[in-house]
Coordinates of C-alpha atoms in Angstrom, one line a residue:
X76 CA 4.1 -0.9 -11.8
X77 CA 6.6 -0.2 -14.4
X78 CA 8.3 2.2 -12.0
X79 CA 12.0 4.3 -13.4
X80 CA 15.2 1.9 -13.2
X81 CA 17.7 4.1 -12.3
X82 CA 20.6 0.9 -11.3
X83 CA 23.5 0.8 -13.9
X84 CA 24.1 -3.2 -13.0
X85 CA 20.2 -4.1 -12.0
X86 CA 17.0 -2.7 -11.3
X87 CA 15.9 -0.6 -8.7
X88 CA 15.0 -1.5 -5.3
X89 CA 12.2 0.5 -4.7
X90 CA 10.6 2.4 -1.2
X91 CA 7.2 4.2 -1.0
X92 CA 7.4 7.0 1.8
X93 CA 3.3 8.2 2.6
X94 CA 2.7 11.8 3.5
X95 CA -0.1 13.1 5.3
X96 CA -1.2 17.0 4.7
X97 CA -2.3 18.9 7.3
X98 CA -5.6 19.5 7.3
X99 CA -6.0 23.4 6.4
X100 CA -3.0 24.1 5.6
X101 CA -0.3 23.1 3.0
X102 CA 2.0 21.4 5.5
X103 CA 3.3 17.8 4.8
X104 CA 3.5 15.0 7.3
X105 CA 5.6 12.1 6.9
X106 CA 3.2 9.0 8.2
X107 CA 5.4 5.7 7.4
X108 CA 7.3 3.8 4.9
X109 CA 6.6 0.9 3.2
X110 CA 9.9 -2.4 3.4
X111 CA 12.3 -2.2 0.5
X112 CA 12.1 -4.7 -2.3
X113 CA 15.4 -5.0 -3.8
X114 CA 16.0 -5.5 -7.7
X115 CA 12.4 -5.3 -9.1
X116 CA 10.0 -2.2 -11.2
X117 CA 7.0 -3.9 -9.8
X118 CA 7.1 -4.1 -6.3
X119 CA 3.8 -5.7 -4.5
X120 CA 4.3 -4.2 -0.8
X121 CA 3.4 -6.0 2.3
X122 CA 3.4 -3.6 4.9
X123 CA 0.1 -1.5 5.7
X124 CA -0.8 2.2 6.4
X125 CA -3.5 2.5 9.2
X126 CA -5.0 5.5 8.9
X127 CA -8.5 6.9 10.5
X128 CA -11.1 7.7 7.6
X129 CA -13.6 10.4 7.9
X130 CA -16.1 11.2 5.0
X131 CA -16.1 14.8 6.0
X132 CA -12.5 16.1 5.7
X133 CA -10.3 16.4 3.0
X134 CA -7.7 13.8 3.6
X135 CA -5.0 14.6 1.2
X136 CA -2.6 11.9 0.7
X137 CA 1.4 12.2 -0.8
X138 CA 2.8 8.9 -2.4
X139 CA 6.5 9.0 -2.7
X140 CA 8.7 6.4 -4.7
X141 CA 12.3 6.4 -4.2
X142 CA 14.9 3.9 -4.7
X143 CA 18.4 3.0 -3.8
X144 CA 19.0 5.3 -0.8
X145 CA 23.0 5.2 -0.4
X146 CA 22.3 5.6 3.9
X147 CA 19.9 2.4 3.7
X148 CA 16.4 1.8 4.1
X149 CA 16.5 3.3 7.7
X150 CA 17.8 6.9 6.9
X151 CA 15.6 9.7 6.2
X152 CA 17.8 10.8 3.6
X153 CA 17.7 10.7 0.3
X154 CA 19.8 11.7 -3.0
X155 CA 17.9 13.0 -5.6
X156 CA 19.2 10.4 -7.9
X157 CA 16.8 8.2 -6.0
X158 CA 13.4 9.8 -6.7
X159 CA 11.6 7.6 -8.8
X160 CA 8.2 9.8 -8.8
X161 CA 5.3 10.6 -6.6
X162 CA 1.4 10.8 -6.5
X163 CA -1.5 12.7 -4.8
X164 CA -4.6 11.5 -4.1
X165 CA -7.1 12.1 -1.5
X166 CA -8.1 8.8 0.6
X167 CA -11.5 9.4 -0.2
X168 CA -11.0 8.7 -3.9
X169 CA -9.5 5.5 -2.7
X170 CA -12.6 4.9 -0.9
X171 CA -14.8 5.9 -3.5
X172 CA -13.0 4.2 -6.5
X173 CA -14.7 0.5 -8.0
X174 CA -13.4 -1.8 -5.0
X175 CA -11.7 0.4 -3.1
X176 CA -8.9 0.7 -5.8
X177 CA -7.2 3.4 -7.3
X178 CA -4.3 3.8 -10.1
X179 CA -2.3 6.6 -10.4
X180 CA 0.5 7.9 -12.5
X181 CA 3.7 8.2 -10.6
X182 CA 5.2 12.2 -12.3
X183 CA 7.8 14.9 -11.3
X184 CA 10.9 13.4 -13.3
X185 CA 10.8 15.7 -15.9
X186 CA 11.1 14.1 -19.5
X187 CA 10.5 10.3 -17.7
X188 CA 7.5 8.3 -17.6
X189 CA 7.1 6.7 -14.0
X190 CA 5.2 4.3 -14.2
X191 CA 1.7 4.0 -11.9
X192 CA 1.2 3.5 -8.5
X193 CA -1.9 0.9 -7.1
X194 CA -3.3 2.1 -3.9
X195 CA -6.1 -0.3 -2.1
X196 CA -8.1 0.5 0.8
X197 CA -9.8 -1.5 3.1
X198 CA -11.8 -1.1 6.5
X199 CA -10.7 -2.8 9.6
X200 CA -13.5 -5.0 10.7
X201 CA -13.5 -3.6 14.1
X202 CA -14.6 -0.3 13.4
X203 CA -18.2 -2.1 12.3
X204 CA -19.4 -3.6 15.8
X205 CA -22.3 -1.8 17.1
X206 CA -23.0 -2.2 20.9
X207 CA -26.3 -2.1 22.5
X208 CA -26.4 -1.7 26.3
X209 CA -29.4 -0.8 29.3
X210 CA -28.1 0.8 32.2
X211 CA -30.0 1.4 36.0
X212 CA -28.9 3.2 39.1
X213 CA -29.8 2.4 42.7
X214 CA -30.0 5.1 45.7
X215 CA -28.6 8.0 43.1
X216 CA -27.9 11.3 45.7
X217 CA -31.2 13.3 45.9
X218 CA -30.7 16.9 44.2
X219 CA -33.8 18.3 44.0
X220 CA -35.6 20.4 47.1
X221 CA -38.8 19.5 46.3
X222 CA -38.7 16.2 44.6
X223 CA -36.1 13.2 44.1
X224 CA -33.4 13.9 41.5
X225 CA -34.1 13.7 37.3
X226 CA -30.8 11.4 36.2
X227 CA -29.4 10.9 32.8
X228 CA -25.6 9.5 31.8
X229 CA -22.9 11.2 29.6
X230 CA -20.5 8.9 27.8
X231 CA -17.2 10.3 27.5
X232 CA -14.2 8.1 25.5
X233 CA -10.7 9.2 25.9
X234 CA -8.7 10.7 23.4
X235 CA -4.7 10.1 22.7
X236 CA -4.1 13.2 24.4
X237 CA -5.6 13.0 27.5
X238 CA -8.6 14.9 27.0
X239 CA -12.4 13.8 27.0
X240 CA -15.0 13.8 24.2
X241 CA -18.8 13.6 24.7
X242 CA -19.8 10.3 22.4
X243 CA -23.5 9.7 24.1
X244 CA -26.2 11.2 26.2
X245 CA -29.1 8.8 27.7
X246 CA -32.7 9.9 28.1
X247 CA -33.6 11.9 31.3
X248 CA -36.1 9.7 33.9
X249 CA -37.7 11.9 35.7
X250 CA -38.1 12.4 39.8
X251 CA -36.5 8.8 40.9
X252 CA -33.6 8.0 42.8
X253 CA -33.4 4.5 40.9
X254 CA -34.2 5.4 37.7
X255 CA -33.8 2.4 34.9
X256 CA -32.6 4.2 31.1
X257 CA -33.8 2.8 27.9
X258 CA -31.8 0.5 25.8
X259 CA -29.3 2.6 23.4
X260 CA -26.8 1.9 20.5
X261 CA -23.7 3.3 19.8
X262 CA -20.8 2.2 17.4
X263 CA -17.6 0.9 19.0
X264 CA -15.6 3.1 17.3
X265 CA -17.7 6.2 18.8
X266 CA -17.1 4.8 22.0
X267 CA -13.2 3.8 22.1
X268 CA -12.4 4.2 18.6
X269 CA -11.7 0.5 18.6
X270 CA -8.9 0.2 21.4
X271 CA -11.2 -2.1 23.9
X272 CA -8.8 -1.3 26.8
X273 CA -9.4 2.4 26.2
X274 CA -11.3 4.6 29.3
X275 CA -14.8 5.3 29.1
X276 CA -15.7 7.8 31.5
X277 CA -19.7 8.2 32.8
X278 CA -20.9 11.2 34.5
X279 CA -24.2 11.1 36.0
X280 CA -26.6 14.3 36.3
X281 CA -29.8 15.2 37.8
X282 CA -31.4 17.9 34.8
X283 CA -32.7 21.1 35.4
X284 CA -34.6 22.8 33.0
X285 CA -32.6 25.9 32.9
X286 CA -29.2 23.9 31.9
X287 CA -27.6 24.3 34.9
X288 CA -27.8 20.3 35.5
X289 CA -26.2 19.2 38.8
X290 CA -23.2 16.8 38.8
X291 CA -24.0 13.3 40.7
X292 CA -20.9 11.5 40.7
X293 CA -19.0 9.6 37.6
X294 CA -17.2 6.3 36.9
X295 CA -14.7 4.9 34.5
X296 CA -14.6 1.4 32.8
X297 CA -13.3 0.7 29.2
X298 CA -15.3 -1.3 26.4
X299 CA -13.6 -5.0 27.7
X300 CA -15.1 -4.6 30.7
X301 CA -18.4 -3.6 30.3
X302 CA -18.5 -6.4 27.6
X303 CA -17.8 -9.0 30.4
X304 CA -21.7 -7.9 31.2
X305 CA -22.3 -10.0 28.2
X306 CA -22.6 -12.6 31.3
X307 CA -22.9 -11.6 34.3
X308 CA -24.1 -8.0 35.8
X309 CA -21.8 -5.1 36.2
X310 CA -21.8 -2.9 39.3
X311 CA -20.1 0.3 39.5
X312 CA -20.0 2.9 42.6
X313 CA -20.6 6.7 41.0
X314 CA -18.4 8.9 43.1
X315 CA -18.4 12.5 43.5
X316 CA -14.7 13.9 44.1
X317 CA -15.6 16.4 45.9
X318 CA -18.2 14.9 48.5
X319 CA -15.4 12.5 49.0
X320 CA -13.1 14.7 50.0
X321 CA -14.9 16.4 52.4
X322 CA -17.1 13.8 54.3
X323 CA -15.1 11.2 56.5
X324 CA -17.7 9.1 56.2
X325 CA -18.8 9.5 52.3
X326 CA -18.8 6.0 50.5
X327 CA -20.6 7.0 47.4
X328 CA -23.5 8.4 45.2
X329 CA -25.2 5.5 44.7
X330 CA -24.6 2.7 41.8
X331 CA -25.1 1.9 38.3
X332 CA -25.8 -1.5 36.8
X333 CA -25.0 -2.7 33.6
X334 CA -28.0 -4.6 32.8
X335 CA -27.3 -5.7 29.3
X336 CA -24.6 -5.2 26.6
X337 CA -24.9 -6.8 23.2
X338 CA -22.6 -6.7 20.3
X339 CA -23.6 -7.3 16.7
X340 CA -21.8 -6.0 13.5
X341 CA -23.3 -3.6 11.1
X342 CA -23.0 -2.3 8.0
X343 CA -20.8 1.1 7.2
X344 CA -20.6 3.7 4.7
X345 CA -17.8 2.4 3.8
X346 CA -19.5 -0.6 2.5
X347 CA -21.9 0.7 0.8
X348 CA -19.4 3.1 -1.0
X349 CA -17.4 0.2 -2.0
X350 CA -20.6 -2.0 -3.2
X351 CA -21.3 0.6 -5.9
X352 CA -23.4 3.7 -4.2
X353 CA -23.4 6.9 -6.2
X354 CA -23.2 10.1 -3.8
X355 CA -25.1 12.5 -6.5
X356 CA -24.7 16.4 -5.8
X357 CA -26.9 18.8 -6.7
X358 CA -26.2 22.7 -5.9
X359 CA -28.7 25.0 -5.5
X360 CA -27.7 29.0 -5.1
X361 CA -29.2 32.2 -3.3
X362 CA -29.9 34.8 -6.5
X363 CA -32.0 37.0 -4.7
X364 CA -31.8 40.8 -3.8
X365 CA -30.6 41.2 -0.6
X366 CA -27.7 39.7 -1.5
X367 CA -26.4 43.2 -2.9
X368 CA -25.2 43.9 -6.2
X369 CA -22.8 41.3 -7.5
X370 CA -20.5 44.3 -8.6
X371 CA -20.3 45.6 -5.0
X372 CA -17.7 45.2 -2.5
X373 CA -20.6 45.0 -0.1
X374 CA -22.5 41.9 -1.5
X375 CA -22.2 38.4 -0.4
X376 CA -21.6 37.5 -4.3
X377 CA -18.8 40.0 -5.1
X378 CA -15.8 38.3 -5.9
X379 CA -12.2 40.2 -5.9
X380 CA -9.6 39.4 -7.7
X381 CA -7.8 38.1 -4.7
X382 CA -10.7 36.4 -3.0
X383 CA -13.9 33.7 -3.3
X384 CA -17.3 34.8 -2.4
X385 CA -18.9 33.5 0.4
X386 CA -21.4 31.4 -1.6
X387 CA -18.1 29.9 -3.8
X388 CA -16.1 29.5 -1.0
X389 CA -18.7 27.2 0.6
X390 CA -19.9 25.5 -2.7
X391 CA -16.1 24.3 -2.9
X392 CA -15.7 23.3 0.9
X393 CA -18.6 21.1 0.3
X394 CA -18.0 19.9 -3.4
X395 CA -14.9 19.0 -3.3
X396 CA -15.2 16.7 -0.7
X397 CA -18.2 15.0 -2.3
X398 CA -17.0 14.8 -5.7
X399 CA -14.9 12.0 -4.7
X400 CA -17.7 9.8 -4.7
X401 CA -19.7 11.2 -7.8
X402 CA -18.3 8.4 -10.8
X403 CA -18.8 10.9 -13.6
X404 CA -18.6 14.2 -11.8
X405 CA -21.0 15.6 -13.4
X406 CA -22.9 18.0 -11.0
X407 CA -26.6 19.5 -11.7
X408 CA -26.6 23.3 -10.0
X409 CA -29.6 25.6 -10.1
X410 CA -30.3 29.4 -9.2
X411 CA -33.4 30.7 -7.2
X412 CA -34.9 34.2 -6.7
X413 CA -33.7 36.2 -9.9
X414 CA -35.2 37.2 -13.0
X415 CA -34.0 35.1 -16.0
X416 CA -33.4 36.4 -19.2
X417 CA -34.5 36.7 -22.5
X418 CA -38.2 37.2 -20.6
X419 CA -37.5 38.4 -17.1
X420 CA -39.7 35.8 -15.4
X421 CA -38.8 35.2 -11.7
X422 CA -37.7 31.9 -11.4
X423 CA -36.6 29.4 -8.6
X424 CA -34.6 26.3 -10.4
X425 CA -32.9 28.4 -13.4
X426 CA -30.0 26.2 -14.9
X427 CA -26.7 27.9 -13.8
X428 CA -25.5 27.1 -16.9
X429 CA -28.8 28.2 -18.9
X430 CA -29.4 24.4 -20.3
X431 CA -32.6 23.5 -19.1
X432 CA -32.2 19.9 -21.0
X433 CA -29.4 19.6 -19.1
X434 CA -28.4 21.0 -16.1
X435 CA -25.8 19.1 -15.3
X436 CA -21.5 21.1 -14.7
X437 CA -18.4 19.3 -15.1
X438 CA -16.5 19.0 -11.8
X439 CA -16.7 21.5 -9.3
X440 CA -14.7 23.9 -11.2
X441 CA -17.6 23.7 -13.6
X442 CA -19.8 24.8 -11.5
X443 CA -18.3 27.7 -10.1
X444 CA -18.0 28.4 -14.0
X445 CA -21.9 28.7 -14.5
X446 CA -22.6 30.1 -11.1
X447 CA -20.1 33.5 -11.9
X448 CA -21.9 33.8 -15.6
X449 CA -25.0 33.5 -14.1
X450 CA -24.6 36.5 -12.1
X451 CA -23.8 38.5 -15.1
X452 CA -26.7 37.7 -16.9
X453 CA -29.6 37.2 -14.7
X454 CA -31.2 40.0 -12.0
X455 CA -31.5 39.4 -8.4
X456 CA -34.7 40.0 -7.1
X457 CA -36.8 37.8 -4.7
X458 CA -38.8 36.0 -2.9
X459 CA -36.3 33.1 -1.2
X460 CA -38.2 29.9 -2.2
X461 CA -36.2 26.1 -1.4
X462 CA -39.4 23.9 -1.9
X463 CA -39.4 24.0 -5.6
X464 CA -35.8 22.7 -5.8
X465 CA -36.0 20.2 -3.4
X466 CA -39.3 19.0 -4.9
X467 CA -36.9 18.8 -8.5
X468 CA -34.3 16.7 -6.4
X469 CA -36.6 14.7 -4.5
X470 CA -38.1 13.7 -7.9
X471 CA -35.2 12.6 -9.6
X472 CA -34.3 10.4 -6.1
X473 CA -37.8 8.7 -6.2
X474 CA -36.7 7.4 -9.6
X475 CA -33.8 5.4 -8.2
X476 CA -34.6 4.0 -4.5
X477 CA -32.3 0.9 -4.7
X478 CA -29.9 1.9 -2.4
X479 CA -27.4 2.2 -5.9
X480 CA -27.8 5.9 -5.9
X481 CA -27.7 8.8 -2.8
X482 CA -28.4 12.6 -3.5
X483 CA -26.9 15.4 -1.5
X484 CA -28.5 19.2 -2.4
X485 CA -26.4 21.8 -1.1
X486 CA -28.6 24.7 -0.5
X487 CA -26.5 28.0 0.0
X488 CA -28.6 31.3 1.2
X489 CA -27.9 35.0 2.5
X490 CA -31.8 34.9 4.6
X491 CA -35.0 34.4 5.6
X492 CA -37.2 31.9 3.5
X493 CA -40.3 32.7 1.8
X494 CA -42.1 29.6 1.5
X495 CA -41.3 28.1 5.0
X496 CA -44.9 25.9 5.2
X497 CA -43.9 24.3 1.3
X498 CA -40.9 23.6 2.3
X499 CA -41.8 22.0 5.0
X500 CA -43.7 19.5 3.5
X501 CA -41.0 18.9 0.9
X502 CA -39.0 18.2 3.1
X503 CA -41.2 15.6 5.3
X504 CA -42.0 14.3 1.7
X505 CA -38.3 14.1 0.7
X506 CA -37.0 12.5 4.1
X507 CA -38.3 8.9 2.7
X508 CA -35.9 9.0 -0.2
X509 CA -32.5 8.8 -0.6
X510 CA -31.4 11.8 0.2
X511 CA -30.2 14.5 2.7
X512 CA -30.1 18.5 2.1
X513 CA -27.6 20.8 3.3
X514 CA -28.1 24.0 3.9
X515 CA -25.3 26.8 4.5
X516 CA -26.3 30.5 5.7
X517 CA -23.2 33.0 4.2
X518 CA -23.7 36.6 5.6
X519 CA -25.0 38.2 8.8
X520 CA -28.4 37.3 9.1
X521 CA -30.4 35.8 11.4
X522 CA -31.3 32.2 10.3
X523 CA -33.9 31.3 13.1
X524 CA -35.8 29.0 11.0
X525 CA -33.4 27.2 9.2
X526 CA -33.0 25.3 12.9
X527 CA -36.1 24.3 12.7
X528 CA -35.8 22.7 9.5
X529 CA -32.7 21.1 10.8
X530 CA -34.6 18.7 13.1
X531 CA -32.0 17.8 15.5
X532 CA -34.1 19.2 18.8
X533 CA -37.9 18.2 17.5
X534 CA -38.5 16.0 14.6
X535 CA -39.8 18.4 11.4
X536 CA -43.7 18.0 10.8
X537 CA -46.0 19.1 8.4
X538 CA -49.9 19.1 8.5
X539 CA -49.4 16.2 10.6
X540 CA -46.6 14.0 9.3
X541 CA -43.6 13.7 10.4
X542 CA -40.2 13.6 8.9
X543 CA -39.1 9.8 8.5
X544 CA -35.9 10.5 9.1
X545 CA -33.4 13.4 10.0
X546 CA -32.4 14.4 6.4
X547 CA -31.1 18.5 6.9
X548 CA -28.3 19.9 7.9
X549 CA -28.2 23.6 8.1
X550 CA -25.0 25.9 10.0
X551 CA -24.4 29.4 9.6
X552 CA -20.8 30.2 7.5
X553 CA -20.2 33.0 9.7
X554 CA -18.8 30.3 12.5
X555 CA -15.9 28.9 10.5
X556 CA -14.4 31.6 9.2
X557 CA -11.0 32.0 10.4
X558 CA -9.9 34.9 11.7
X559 CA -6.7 35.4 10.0
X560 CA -8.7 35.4 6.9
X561 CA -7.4 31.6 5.7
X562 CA -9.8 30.9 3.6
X563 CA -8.3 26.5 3.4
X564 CA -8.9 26.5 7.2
X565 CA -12.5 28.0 7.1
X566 CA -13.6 25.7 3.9
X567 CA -12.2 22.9 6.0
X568 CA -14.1 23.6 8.6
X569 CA -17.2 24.2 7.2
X570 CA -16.9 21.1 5.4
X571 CA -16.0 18.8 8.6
X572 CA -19.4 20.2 10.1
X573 CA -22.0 20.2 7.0
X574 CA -20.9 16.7 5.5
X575 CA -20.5 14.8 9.8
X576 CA -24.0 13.9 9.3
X577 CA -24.1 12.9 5.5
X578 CA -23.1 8.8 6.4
X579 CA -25.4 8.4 9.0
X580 CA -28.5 9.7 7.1
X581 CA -27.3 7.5 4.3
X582 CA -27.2 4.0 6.4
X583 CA -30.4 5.5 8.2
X584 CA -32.4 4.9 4.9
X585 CA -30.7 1.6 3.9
X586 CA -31.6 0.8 7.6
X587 CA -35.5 1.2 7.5
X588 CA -35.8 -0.1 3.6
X589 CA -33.6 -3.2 4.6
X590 CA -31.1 -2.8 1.5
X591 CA -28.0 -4.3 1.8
X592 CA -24.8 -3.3 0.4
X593 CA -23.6 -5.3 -3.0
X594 CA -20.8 -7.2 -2.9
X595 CA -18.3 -5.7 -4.6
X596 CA -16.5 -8.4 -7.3
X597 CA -13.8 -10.3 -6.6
X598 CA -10.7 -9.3 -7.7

């Protein structure tokens, strides 16, 4: 809109040129062009970007505007007397904008006003179909010595490159040669990334308990043809490459059926975003002793001049990401396991920015603001206690159970925790609100028990209840950082791993309270 006419006899006739940056790095990547509209400073284009979305990465975009390139809309050259501004955004503030709608000002002709720049998003319908199938086998090859074999399938889809990734696992049946798996679901996008014709590879195992589970045989079909099991049943011959090349006589492994394959579409993250869902973030930081002195080299809080701390290099991996979906960025952050000041009490849900009204930092930057004057005024001291700061989130997410607002606490710890049994059963109490908890270990410790609260191997109990849902998410810094000491690439990292898991737990508690996403308003 309003874009820079820089024609002498008419106006310009504008190109946008997208750029995609790198992820970890500050590289640029041209991704595609828009058509040129001659003789106009409001261009509406046509032509679309496709471009994968994933909540969990950074995905920094670059908007280009040019006009009048004297080599035609085909070169890749430009004069400089064509720029007519640019704009960067990250497609998740597309996403997380009123409608899926985001203005920007076009800058960088000094002394010019540009004009703005209106960037919609919208998800491509196919990414939402959920598939349900059941699978059997018949006459699977016997592995074990002294029983039948134990089966279980592995999903693989293909990926542009040629390699495979790992998309689903079934249930193991135990000691049958014909065993008959239970129903599953699985997104199509998770199994083909939405290309119907692409491969879908299925190994088949018999487990052992020590790992060491003993290949069966495999087969490839793609997503069109297992959905032709929609009417009739699918039979496919598991073959073992190497049995086949050794015995003359080998025809195969045995079979698996495609009993039943359903398709239905559901509702994404996405739409929920888009129908008005808040993504709240709450930070909660690691003030106790064994951290070290905050004015050491040595300690996980010591900041250099040159460099982040561990626990600030994680809270803005995390934050920034999520921020894009926080309306009024406005982020509460607390302190645990120090003594506060003027009394020296030990407490565990100070303020990091000593308002006890209000909590709340503006923007991430904000935060990391607080969190550095906080260590120069409180002491570090101990124990290392999460429940009381969950139980703080947790009541401010039972207030609002809607579906209209999410929370997200980021927990960030050097160790062991003190009051693993409360926890606990703040945790099972929390997993029936909206909200999921993060947790990120920063130095060498050992951080045994922080699996457990993960609950991805055994659902988290306490005194008898279980979690309702899967709402924690812990991993250890120590694995993403880079070894060339790039501190972009590790905080990339980090982030893809922590936040994966943040949409599903999200449409997991819309799921089992029935809340549908609002419509968003027509434009």
């Amino acid at each position: 809109r309003n874009l820079l006419d820089m024609d002498t006899f008419s106006k310009s006739d504008p190109v946008v040129v997208l750029f995609v940056q790198v992820s970890g790095s500050s590289e640029w990547k041209e991704f595609g062009r828009t058509e040129v509209i001659d003789n106009t400073l409001n261009p509406d284009f046509v032509r679309k970007f496709v471009l994968d979305y994933y909540f969990e990465e950074k995905q920094n975009l670059r908007f280009d505007d040019w006009g009048n390139s004297p080599l035609g809309s085909h070169s890749t050259l430009f004069g400089a007397q064509d720029f007519l501004g640019q704009a960067f955004l990250a497609l998740g503030e597309v996403i997380g904008s009123q409608r899926g709608r985001l203005e920007r000002p076009l800058t960088g002709v000094p002394g010019k006003r540009c004009g703005t720049i209106l960037v919609l998003a919208e998800e491509l319908s196919n990414c939402r179909d959920i598939v349900t199938m059941q699978l059997c086998a018949n006459k699977l090859d016997k592995k074990d010595f002294f029983g039948k074999s134990d089966p279980f399938l592995v999903f693989y889809r293909s990926n542009e490159d040629g390699t495979f990734t790992i998309c689903h696992k079934t249930e193991v049946v135990k000691n049958t040669l014909n065993p008959v798996w239970q129903p599953f679901t699985i997104p199509v996008r998770a199994l083909c990334n939405g290309d119907y014709d692409r491969t879908v590879k299925i190994d088949v195992y018999d487990w052992d308990r020590d790992g060491s589970h003993d290949f069966i045989g495999e087969f490839a079909t793609s997503y069109r043809e297992l959905s032709r099991a929609q009417s009739q049943f699918t039979v496919y011959e598991v073959l073992n490459p190497r049995k086949k090349c050794k015995k003359k006589k080998y025809v195969n492994s045995g079979t698996v059926t495609l009993l039943s394959f359903s398709v239905e579409s559901e509702f994404t993250f996405v739409d929920y975003i888009r129908g008005g869902t808040q993504l709240n973030f709450t930070v909660a930081i690691d003030f106790t002793a064994s951290n070290g002195l905050p004015s050491q080299p040595t300690s996980l809080h010591y900041a250099s001049p040159y460099q982040l701390s561990a626990y600030a290099l994680a809270l803005k991996a995390v934050g920034e990401i999520i921020q894009d979906y926080d309306s009024d960025k406005l982020f509460p952050a607390y302190g645990f396991g120090a003594k506060v000041p003027p009394d020296g009490k030990i407490s565990h849900q100070f303020p990091l920015n000593n308002n006890a009204e209000n909590p709340s930092c503006a923007g991430i930057e904000g935060v990391l603001e607080s969190y550095l004057q906080s260590l120069r005024t409180v002491q570090l001291y101990g124990p290392t206690n999460f429940a009381p700061v969950i139980n703080q989130v947790a009541g401010t997410a039972a207030q609002v159970t809607d579906g209209s607002q999410y929370h997200v606490l980021l927990i960030i710890t050097d160790g062991v925790i003190s009051d693993m049994l409360q926890t606990k059963e703040a945790i099972v109490t929390a997993s029936s609100l909206p909200m999921s908890i993060i947790i990120v270990g920063v130095g060498p410790a050992e951080f045994e028990a922080m699996e457990e609260l993960d609950g991805d191997e055994v659902r988290l109990s306490s005194r008898g209840r279980y979690a309702e849902r899967d709402i924690v998410q812990f991993v250890p810094f120590r694995d993403y950082m880079d070894d060339s000491g790039n501190q972009v690439l590790s905080m990339a990292r980090l982030a893809k791993d922590v936040l994966a898991e943040i949409p599903e737990q999200l449409l997991s508690y819309m799921k089992t309270r029935d809340i549908k996403p609002r419509r968003a308003d027509p434009e």
